[in-house]
JSON list of C-alpha atoms and ligand atoms in Angstrom, two decimals:
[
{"chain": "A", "resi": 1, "resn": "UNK", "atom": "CA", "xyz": [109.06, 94.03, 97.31]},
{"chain": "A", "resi": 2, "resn": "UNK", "atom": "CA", "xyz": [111.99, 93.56, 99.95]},
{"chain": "A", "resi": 3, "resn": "UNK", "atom": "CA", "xyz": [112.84, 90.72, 97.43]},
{"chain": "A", "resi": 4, "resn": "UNK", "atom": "CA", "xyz": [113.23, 93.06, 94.15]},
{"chain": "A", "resi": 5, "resn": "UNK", "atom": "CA", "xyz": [114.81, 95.92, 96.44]},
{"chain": "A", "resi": 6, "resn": "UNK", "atom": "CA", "xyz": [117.67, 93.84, 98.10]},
{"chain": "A", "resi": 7, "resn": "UNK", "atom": "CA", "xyz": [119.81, 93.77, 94.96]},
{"chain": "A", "resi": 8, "resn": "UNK", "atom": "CA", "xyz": [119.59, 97.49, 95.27]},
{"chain": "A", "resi": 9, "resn": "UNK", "atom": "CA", "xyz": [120.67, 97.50, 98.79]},
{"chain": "A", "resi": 10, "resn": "UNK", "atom": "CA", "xyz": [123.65, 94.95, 98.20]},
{"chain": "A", "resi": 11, "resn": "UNK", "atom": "CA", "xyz": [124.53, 96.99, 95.15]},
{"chain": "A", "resi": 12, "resn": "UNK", "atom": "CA", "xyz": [124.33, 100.23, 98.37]},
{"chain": "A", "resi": 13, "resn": "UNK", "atom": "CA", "xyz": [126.48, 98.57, 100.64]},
{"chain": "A", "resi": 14, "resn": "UNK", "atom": "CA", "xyz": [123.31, 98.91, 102.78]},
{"chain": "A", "resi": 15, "resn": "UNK", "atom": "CA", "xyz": [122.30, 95.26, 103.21]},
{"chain": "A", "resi": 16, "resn": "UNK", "atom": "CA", "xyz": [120.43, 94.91, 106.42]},
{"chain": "A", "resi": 17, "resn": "UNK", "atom": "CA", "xyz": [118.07, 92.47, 108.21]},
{"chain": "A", "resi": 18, "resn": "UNK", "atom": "CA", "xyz": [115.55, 95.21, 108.62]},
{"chain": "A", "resi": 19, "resn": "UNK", "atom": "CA", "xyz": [111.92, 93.50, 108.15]},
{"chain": "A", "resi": 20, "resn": "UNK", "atom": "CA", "xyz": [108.97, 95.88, 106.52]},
{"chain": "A", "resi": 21, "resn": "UNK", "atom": "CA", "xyz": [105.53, 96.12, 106.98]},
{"chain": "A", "resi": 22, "resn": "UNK", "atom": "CA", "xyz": [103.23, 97.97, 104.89]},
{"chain": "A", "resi": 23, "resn": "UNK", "atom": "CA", "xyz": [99.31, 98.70, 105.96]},
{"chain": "A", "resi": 24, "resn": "UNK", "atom": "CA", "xyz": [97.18, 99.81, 103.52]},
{"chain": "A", "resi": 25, "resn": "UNK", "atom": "CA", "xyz": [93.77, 99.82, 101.74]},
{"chain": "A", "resi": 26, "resn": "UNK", "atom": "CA", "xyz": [91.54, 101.86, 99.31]},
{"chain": "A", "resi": 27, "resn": "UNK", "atom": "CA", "xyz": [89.35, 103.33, 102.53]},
{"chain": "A", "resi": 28, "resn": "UNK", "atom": "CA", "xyz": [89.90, 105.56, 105.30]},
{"chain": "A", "resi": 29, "resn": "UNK", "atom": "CA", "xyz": [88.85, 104.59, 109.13]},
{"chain": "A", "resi": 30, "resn": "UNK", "atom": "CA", "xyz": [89.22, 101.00, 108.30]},
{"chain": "A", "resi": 31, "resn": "UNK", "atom": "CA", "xyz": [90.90, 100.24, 111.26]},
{"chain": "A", "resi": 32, "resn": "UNK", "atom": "CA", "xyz": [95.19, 101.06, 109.47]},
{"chain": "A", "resi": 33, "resn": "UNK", "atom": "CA", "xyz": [96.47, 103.10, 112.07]},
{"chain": "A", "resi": 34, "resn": "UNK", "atom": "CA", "xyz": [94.88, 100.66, 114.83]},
{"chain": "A", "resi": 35, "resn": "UNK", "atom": "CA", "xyz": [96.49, 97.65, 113.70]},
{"chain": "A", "resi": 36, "resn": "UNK", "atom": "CA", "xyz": [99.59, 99.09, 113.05]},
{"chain": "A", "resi": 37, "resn": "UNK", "atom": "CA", "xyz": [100.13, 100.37, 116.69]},
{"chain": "A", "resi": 38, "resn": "UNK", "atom": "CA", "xyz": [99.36, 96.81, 117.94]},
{"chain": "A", "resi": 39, "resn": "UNK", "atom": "CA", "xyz": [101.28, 95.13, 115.54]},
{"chain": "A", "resi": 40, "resn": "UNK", "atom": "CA", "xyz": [104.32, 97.59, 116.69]},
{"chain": "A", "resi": 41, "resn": "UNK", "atom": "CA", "xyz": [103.83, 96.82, 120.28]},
{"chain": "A", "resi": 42, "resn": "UNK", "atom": "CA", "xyz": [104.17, 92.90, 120.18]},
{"chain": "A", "resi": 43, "resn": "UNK", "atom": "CA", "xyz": [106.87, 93.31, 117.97]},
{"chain": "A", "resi": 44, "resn": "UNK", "atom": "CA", "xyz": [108.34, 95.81, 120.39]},
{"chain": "A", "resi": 45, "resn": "UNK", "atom": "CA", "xyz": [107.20, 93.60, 123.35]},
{"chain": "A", "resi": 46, "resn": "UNK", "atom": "CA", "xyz": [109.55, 90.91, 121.79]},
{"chain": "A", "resi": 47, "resn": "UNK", "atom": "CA", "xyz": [112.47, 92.68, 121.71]},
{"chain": "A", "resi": 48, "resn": "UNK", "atom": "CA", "xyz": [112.60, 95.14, 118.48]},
{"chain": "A", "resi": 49, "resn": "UNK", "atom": "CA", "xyz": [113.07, 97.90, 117.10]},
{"chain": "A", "resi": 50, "resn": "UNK", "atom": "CA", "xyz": [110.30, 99.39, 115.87]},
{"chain": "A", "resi": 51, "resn": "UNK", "atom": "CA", "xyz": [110.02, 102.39, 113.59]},
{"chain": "A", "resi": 52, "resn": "UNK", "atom": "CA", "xyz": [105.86, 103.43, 112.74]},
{"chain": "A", "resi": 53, "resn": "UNK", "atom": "CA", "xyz": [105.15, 105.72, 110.11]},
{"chain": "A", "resi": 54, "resn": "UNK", "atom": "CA", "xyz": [101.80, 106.90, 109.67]},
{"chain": "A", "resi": 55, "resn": "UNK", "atom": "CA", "xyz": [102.35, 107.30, 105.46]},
{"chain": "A", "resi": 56, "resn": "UNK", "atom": "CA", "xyz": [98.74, 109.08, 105.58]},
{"chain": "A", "resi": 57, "resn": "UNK", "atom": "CA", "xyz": [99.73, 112.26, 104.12]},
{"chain": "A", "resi": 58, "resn": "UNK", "atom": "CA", "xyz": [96.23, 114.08, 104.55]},
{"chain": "A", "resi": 59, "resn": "UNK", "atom": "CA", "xyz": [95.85, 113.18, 108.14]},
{"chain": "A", "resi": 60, "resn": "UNK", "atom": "CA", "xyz": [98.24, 111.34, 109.91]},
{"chain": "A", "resi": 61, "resn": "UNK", "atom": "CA", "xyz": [96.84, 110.63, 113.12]},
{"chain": "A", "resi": 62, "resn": "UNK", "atom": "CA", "xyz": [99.27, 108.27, 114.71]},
{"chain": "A", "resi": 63, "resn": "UNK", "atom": "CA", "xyz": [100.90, 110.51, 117.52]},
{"chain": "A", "resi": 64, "resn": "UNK", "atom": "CA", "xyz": [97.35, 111.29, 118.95]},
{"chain": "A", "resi": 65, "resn": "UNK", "atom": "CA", "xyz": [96.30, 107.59, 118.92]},
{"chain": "A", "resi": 66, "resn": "UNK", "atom": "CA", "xyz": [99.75, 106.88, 121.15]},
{"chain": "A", "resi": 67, "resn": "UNK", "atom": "CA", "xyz": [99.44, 110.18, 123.24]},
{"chain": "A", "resi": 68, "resn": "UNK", "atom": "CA", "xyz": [102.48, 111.66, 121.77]},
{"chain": "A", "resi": 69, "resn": "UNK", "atom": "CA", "xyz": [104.32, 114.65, 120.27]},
{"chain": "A", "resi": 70, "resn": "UNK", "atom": "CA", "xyz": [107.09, 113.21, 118.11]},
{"chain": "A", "resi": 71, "resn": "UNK", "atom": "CA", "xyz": [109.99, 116.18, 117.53]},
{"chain": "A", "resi": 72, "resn": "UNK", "atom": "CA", "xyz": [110.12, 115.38, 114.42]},
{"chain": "A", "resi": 73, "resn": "UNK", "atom": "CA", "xyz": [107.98, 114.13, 111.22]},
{"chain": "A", "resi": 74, "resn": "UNK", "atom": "CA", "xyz": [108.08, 113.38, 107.49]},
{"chain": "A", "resi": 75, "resn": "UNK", "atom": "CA", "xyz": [108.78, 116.66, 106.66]},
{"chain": "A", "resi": 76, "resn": "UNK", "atom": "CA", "xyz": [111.96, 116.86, 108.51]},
{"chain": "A", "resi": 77, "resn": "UNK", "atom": "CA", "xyz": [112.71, 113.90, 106.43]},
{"chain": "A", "resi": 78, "resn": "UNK", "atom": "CA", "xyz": [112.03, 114.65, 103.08]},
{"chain": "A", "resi": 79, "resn": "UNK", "atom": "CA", "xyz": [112.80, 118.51, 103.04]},
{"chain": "A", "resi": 80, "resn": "UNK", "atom": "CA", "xyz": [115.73, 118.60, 105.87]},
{"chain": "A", "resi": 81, "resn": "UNK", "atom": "CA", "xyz": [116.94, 115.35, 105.18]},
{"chain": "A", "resi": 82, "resn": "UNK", "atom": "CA", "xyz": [116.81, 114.40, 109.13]},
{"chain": "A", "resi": 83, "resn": "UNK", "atom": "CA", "xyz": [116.59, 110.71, 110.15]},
{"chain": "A", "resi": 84, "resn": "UNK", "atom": "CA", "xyz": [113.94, 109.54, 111.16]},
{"chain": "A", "resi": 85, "resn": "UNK", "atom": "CA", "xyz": [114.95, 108.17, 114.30]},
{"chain": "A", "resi": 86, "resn": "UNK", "atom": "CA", "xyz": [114.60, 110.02, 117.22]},
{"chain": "B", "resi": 101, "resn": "LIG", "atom": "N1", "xyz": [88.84, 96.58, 115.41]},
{"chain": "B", "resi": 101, "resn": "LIG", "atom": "C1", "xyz": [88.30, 97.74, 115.79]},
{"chain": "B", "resi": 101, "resn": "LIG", "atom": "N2", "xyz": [87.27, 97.76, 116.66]},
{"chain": "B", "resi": 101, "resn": "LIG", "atom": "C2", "xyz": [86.72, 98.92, 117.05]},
{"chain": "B", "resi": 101, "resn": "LIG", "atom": "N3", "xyz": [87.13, 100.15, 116.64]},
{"chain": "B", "resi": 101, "resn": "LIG", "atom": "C3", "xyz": [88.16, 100.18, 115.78]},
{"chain": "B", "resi": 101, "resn": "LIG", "atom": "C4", "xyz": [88.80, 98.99, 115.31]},
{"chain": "B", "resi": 101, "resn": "LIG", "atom": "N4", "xyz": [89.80, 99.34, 114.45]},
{"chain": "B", "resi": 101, "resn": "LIG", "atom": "C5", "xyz": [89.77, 100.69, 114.40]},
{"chain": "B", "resi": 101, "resn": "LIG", "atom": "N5", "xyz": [88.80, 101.19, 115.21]},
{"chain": "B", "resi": 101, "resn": "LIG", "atom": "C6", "xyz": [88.48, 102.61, 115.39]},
{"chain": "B", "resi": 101, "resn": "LIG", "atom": "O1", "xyz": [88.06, 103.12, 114.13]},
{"chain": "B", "resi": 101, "resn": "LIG", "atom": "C7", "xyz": [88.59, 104.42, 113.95]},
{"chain": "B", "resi": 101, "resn": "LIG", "atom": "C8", "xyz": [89.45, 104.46, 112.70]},
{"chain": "B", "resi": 101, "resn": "LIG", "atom": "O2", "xyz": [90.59, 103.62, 112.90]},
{"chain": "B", "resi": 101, "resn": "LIG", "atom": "P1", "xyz": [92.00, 103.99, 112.29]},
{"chain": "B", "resi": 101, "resn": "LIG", "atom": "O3", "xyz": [92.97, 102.95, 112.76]},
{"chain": "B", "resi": 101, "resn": "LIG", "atom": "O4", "xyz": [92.35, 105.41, 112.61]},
{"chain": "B", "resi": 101, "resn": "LIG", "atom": "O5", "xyz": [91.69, 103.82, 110.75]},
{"chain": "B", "resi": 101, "resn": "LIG", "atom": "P2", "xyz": [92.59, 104.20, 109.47]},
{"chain": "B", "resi": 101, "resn": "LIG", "atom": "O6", "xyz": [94.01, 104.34, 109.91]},
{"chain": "B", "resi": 101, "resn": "LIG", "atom": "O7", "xyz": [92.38, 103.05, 108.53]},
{"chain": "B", "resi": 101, "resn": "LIG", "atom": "O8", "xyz": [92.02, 105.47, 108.92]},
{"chain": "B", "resi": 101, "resn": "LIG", "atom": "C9", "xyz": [89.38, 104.78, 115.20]},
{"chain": "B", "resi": 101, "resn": "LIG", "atom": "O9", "xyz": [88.56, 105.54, 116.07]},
{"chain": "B", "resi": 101, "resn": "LIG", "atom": "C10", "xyz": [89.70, 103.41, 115.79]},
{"chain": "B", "resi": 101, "resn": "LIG", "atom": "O10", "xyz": [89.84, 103.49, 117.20]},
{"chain": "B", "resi": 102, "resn": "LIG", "atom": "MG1", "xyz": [95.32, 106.02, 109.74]}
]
């Protein structure tokens, strides 16, 4: 996919060395959101910048699982066009 979208992004002006990761599968409680934290916190733990979205749209769950109340969430995104970062 980052393959087939980079045209897009030279074509943007947007070109980046941003890496993506998507988790996913057919079932719920299969272990997603578990992964995905850990996988975040080596990458973190090796210096970068990580960004997790929890893209589960019925019942994201990620915040509890890290103890957190993020300020802001996809719907800031889509519907207020905020940036994600925080
Ligand atoms: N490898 C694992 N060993 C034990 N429990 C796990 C493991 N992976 C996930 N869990 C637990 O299973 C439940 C569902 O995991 P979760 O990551 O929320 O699944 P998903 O995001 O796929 O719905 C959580 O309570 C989580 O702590
Ligand atoms: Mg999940």
């Amino acid at each position: 996919m980052e393959r087939q979208a980079l045209p897009l992004k030279i074509l943007e002006g947007k070109e980046r060395s941003t890496g993506y990761i998507s988790v996913a599968s057919g079932k719920g409680g299969v272990g997603k959101t578990l992964i995905t934290i850990n996988m975040g916190r080596i990458m973190y733990s090796r210096g970068k910048r990580v960004l997790l979205i929890d893209g589960d749209l019925g019942l994201s769950n990620i915040h509890l699982m890290l103890g957190i109340t993020p300020p802001k969430n996809l719907y800031h995104f889509f519907l207020e066009m905020l940036p994600l970062r925080i």
